[in-house]
Coordinates of C-alpha atoms in Angstrom, one line a residue:
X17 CA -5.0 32.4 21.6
X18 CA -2.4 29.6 21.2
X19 CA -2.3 29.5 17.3
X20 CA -2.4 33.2 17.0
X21 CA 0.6 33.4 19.6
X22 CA 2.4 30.8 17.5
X23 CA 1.9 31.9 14.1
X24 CA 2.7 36.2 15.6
X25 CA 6.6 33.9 16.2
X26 CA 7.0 31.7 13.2
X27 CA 9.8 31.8 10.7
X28 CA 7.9 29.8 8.7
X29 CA 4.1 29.3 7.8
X30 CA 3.4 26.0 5.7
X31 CA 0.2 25.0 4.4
X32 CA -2.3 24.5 1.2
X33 CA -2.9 27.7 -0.2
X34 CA -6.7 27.9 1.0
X35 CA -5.5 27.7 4.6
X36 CA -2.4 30.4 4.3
X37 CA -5.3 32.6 3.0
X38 CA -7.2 32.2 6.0
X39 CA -5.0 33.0 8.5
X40 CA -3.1 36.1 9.5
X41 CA 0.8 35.3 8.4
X42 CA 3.1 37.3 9.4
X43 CA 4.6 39.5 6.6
X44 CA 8.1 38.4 8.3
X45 CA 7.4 35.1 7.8
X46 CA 8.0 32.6 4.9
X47 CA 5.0 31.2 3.7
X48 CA 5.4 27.4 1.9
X49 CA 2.0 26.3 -0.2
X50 CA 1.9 22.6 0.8
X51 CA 2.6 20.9 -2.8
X52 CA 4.7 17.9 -2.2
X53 CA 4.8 17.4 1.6
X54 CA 8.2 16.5 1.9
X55 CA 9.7 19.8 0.3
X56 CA 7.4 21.6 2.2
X57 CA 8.4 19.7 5.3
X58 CA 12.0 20.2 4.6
X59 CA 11.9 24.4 5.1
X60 CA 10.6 23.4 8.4
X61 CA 14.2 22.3 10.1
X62 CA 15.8 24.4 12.3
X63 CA 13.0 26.8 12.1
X64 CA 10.2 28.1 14.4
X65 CA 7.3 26.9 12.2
X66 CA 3.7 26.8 11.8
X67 CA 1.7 23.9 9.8
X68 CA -1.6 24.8 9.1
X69 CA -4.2 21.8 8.6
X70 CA -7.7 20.6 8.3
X71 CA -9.5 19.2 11.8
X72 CA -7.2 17.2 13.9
X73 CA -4.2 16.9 12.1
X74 CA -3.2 13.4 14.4
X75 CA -6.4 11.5 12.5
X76 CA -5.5 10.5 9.1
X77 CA -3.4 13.4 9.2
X78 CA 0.4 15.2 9.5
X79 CA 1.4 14.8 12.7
X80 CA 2.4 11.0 12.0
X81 CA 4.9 12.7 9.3
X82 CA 6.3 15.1 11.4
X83 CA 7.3 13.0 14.1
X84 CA 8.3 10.4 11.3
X85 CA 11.1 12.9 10.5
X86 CA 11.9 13.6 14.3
X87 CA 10.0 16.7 14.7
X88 CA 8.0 17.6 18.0
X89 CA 4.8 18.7 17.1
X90 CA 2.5 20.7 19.7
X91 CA -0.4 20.0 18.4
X92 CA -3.9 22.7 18.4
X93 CA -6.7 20.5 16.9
X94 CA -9.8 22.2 15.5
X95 CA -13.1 20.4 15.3
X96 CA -12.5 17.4 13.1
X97 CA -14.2 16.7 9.6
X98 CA -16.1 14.2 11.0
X99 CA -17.2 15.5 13.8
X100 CA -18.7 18.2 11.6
X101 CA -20.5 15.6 9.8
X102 CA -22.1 14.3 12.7
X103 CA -23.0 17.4 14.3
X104 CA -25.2 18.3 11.2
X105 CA -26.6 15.2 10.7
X106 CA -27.4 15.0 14.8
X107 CA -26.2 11.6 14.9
X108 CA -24.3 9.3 16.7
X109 CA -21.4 8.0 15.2
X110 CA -19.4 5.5 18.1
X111 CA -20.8 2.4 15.8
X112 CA -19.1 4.2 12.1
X113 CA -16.1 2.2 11.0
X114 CA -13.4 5.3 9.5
X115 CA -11.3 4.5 6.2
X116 CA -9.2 7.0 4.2
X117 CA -9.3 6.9 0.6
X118 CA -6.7 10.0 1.1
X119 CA -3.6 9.0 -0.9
X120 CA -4.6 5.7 -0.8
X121 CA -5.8 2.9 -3.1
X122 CA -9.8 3.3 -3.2
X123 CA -10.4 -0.7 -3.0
X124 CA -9.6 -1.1 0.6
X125 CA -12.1 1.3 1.7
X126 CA -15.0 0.7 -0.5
X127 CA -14.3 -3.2 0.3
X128 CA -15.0 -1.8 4.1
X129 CA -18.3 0.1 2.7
X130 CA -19.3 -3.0 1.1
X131 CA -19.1 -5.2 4.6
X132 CA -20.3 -2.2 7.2
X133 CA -23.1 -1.0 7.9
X134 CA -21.9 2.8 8.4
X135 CA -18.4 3.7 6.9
X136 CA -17.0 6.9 7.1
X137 CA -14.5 8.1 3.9
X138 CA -12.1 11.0 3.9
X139 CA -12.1 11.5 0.5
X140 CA -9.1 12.7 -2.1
X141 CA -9.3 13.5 -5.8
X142 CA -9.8 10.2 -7.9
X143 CA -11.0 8.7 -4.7
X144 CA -14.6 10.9 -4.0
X145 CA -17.8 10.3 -4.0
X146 CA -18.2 9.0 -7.5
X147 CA -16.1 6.7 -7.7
X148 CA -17.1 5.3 -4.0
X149 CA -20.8 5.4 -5.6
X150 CA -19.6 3.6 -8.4
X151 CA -17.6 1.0 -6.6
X152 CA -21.0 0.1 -4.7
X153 CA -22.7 -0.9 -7.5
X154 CA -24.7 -4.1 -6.6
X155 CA -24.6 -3.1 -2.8
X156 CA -28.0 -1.3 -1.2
X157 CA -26.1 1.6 -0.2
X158 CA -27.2 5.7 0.7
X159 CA -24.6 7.9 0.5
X160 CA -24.4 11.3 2.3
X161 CA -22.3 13.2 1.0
X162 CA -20.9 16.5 3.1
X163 CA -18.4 19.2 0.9
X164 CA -17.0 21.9 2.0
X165 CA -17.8 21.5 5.3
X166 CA -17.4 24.7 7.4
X167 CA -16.3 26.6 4.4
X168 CA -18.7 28.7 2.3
X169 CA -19.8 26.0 0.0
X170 CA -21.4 23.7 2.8
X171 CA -23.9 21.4 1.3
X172 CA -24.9 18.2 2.8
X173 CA -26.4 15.3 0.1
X174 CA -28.0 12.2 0.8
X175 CA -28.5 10.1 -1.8
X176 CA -28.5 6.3 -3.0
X177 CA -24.5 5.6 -4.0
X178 CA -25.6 4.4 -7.5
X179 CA -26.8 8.1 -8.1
X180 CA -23.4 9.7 -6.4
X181 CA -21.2 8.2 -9.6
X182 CA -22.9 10.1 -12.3
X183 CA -22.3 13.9 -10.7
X184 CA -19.9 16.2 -9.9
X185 CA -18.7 16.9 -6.6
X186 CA -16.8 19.7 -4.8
X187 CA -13.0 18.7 -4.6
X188 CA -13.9 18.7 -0.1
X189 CA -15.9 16.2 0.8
X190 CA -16.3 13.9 3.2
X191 CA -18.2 10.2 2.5
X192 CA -20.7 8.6 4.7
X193 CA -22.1 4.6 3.7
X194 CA -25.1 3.7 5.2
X195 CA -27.0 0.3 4.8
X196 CA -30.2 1.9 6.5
X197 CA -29.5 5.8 6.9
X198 CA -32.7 5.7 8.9
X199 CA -31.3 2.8 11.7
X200 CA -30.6 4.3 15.3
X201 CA -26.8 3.2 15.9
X202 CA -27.1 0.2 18.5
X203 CA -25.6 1.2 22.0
X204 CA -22.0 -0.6 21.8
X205 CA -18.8 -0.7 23.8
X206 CA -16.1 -0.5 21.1
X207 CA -15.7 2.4 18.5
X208 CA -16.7 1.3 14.5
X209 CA -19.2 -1.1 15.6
X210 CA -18.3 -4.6 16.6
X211 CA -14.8 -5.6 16.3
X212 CA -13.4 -8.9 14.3
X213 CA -13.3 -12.5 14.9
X214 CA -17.0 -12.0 16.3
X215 CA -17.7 -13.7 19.5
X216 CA -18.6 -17.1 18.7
X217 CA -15.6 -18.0 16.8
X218 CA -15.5 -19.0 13.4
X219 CA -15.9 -22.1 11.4
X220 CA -19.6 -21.9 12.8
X221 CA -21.2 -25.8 13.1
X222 CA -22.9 -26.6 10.0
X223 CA -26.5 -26.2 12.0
X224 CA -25.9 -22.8 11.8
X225 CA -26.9 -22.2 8.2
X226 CA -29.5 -23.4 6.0
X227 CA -28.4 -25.9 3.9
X228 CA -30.5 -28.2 1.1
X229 CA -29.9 -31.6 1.5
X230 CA -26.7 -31.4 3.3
X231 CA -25.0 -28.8 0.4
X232 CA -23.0 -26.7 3.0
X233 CA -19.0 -26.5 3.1
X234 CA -18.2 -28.9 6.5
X235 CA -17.2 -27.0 9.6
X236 CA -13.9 -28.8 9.4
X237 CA -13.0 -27.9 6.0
X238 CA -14.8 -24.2 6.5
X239 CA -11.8 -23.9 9.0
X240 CA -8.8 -24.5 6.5
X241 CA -10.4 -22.7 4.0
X242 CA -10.9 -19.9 5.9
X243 CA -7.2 -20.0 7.0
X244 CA -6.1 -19.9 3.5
X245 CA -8.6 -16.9 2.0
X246 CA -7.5 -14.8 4.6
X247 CA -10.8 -12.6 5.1
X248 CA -9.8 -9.2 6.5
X249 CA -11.8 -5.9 6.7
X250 CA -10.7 -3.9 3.5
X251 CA -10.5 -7.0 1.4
X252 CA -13.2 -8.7 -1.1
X253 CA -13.2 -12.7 -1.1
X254 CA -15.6 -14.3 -3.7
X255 CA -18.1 -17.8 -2.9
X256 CA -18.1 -19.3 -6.1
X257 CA -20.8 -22.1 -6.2
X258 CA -21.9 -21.2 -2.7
X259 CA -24.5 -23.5 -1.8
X260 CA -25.8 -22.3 1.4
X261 CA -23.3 -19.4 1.1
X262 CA -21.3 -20.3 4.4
X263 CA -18.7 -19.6 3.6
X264 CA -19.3 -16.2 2.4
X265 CA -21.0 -15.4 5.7
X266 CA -18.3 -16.6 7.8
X267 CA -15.9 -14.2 5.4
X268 CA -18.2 -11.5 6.3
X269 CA -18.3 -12.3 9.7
X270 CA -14.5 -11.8 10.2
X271 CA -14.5 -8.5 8.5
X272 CA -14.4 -8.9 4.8
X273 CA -16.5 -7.7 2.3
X274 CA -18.5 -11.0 0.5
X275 CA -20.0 -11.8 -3.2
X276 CA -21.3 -15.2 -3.4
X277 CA -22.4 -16.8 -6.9
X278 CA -24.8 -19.3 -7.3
X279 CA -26.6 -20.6 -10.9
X280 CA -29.9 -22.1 -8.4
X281 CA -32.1 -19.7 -7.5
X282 CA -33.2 -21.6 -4.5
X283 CA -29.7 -21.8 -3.2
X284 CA -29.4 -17.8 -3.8
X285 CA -31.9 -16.8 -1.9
X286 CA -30.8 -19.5 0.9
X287 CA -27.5 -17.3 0.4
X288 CA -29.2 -14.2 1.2
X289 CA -31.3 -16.2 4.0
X290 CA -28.1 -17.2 5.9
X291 CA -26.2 -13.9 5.7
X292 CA -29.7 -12.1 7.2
X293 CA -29.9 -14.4 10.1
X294 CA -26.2 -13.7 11.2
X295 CA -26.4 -10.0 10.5
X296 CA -23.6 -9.4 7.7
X297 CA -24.0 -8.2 4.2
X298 CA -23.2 -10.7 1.4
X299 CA -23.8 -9.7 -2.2
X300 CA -25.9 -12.4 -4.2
X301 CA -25.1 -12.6 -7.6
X302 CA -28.3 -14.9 -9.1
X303 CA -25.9 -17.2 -12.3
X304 CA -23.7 -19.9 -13.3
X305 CA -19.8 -19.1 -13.2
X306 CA -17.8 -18.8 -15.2
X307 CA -20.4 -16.4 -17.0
X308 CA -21.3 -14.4 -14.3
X309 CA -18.1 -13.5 -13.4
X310 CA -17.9 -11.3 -15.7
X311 CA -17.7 -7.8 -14.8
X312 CA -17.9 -8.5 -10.6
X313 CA -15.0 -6.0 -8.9
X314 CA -11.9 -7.2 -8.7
X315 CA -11.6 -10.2 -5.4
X316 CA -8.8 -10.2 -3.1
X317 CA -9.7 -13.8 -2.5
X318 CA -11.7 -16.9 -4.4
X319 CA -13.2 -20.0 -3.2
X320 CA -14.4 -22.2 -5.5
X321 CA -17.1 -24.8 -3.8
X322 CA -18.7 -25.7 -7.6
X323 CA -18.0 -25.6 -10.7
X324 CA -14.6 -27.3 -13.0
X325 CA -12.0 -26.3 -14.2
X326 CA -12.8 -24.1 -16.3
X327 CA -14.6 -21.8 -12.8
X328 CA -11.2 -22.0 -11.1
X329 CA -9.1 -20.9 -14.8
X330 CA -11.8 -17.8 -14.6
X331 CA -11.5 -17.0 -10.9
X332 CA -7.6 -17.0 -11.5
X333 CA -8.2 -14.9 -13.8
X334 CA -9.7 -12.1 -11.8
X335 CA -6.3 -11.7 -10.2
X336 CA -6.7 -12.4 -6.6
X337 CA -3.9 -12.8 -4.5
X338 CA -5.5 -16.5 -3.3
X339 CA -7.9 -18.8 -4.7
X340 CA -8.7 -21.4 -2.8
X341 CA -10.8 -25.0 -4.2
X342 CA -12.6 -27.8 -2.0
X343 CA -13.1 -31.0 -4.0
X344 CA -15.4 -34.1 -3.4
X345 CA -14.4 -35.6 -6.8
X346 CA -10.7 -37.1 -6.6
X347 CA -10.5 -36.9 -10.3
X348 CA -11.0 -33.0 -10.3
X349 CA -7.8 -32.9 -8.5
X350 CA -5.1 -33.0 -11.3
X351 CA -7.1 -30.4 -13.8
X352 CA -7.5 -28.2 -11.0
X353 CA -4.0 -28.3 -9.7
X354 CA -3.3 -27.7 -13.4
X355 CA -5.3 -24.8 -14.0
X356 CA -3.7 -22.9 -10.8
X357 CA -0.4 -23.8 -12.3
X358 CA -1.5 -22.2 -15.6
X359 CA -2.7 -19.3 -14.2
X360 CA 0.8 -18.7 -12.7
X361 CA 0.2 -19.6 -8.7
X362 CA 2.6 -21.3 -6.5
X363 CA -0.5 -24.8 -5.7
X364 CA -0.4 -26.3 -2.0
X365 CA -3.0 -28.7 -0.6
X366 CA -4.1 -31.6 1.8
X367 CA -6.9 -33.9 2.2
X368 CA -9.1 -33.6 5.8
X369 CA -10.9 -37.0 6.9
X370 CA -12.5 -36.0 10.0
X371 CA -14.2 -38.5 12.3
X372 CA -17.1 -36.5 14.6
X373 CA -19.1 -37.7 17.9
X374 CA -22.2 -39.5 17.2
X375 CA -24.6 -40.9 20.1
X376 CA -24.5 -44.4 20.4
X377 CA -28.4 -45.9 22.6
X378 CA -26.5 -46.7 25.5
X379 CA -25.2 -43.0 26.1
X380 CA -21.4 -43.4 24.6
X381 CA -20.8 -42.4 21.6
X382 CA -18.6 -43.8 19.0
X383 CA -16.6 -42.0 15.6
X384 CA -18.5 -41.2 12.3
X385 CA -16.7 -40.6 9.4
X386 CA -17.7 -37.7 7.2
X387 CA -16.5 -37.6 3.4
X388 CA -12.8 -37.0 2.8
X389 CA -12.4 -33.3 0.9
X390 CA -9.5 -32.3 -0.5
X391 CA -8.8 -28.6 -0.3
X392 CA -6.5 -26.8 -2.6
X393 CA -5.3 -23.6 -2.8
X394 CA -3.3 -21.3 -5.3
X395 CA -1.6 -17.8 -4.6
X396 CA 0.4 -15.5 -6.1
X397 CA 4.4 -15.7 -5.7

């Protein structure tokens, strides 16, 4: 075999400790336990050498290293962690988005479990299943949890991700979110499920979501403020006051995980409505800001649609890197530069007055003017 007849040559085997034990080293050899990869690395140069690793070392994995520091790898892949995982479960898995929480911060990834349907997690320490479990708090979410996978302490768990924060879990795992772990995958065409923008654009006409009595963000505006939150998959963007929730949904269209708040109850559960019928997740938190803030996960983004003040001081507070405000009410505008200001953001803004089509009897049409908005925005330096 390949590997044998490389490892029977090498100067020098390096590895984590459980994979030098499996393997027959040569007694010639040096053998490196993989602590800090760049020392380990470093014994490699000039050397025939053997790197032993999990799967295939080219996903998520040390090949990108080696060629970072102008080695030549040939690479022998073994069947990957994931694949694994699928084979047992006897599911598809072209629609799963894959994230690494593998030396990594956590956030991206459970942002991405927040906003997908079926989210795949290479795992580290600090970054397992609990603490994914944990981070899904407030999002209907199964877990299935694989460890040691192809090692003699193979078990595979599926359980809801609330359960997954309060046990304790083999330091090998790998991390499947589900939003319905009994769904067949629909048949698609590109790998992780649909890519982002969606087709169809963004900053949707307003006829696209339920609104009450005209309470949705205007397409026009919806277009700048989605320019300045920046939705991306991996980050969390809040809806502050969200009305009819569009512009959560749109956030959650192009990729970002979405909490909307909203103190009427009818409006919430037009929230929820909307994000249904255009097939994204959007977590509806049922209160008045700036009280029910308190204790949501940390946003990437704001936007404030309702509420003074006093809501944009608190979502400034949360820390996200942009917080973006849409005002009717030209005297809101000074206190609500003010309060970016205080909260240490660099403020920008502009006021749309857009002019649509509207039928006139005889067939033309003429210009209607909708109400000037001035959108403001705040983000860090």
């Amino acid at each position: 075999m390949p590997a044998r007849d490389a490892l029977a040559c090498a100067e020098v085997v390096v590895g984590a400790a459980r994979h030098l034990e499996a393997v027959p080293v040569p007694a010639a050899a040096e053998r490196v336990v993989l602590g800090p990869v760049e020392a380990g690395l470093e014994r490699l140069t000039g050397r025939r050498g053997v790197v032993l690793a999990s799967g295939d070392p080219g996903f998520f994995g040390i090949v990108r290293l080696l060629r970072e520091r102008g080695h030549e790898p040939v690479v022998l892949p073994a069947r990957s962690s994931l694949q694994l995982l699928f084979a047992r479960l006897g599911r598809s898995w072209d629609d799963v988005a894959v994230v690494s929480a593998h030396g990594r911060d956590l956030r991206p990834a459970a942002n991405v479990c927040r906003a997908r349907p079926a989210v795949a997690v290479l795992t580290a320490p600090g970054a397992g299943p609990a603490e994914i479990g944990a981070a899904l708090e407030g999002w209907p979410r199964t877990l299935v949890v694989a460890e040691d996978l192809g090692g003699p302490d193979e078990r595979l768990v599926t359980l809801p991700a609330v359960e997954a924060a309060d046990r304790q879990w083999h330091p090998l795992t790998v991390v499947l979110s589900l939003r319905d772990p009994d769904a067949v995958p629909p048949r698609g065409w590109h790998a992780g499920g649909e890519p982002v923008p969606p087709a169809g654009g963004w900053a949707l006409p307003d006829h696209a979501f339920d609104h009450r009595a005209s309470m949705v963000t205007k397409a026009e505006v919806r277009a700048l403020v989605l320019a300045r939150l920046a939705p991306h998959p991996g980050a969390l963007v809040w809806d502050v006051g969200a009305g009819s929730g569009s512009v959560a949904v749109e956030c959650a269209r192009l990729g970002a995980a979405a909490l909307a708040v909203e103190r009427r109850p009818d409006d919430a559960e037009r929230v929820a409505a909307n994000a249904a019928a255009h097939g994204v997740d959007v977590r509806v938190v049922a209160g008045e800001a700036p009280a029910a803030l308190a204790g949501l996960p940390r946003p990437d983004a704001v936007f404030v649609g309702g509420g003074g003040p006093e809501v944009v001081a608190a979502a400034a507070a949360a820390g996200p890197e942009r917080v973006v405000v849409a005002l009717a009410a030209i005297d809101r505008i000074a206190p609500t530069r003010a309060a970016l200001r205080a909260a240490g953001l660099t403020v920008d803004g502009v006021q749309l007055a857009a002019s649509r089509f509207a039928d006139l009897p005889d067939g033309s049409v003429r210009l209607a003017a909708t109400n000037p908005i001035t959108v403001m925005w705040g983000t860090q330096h």
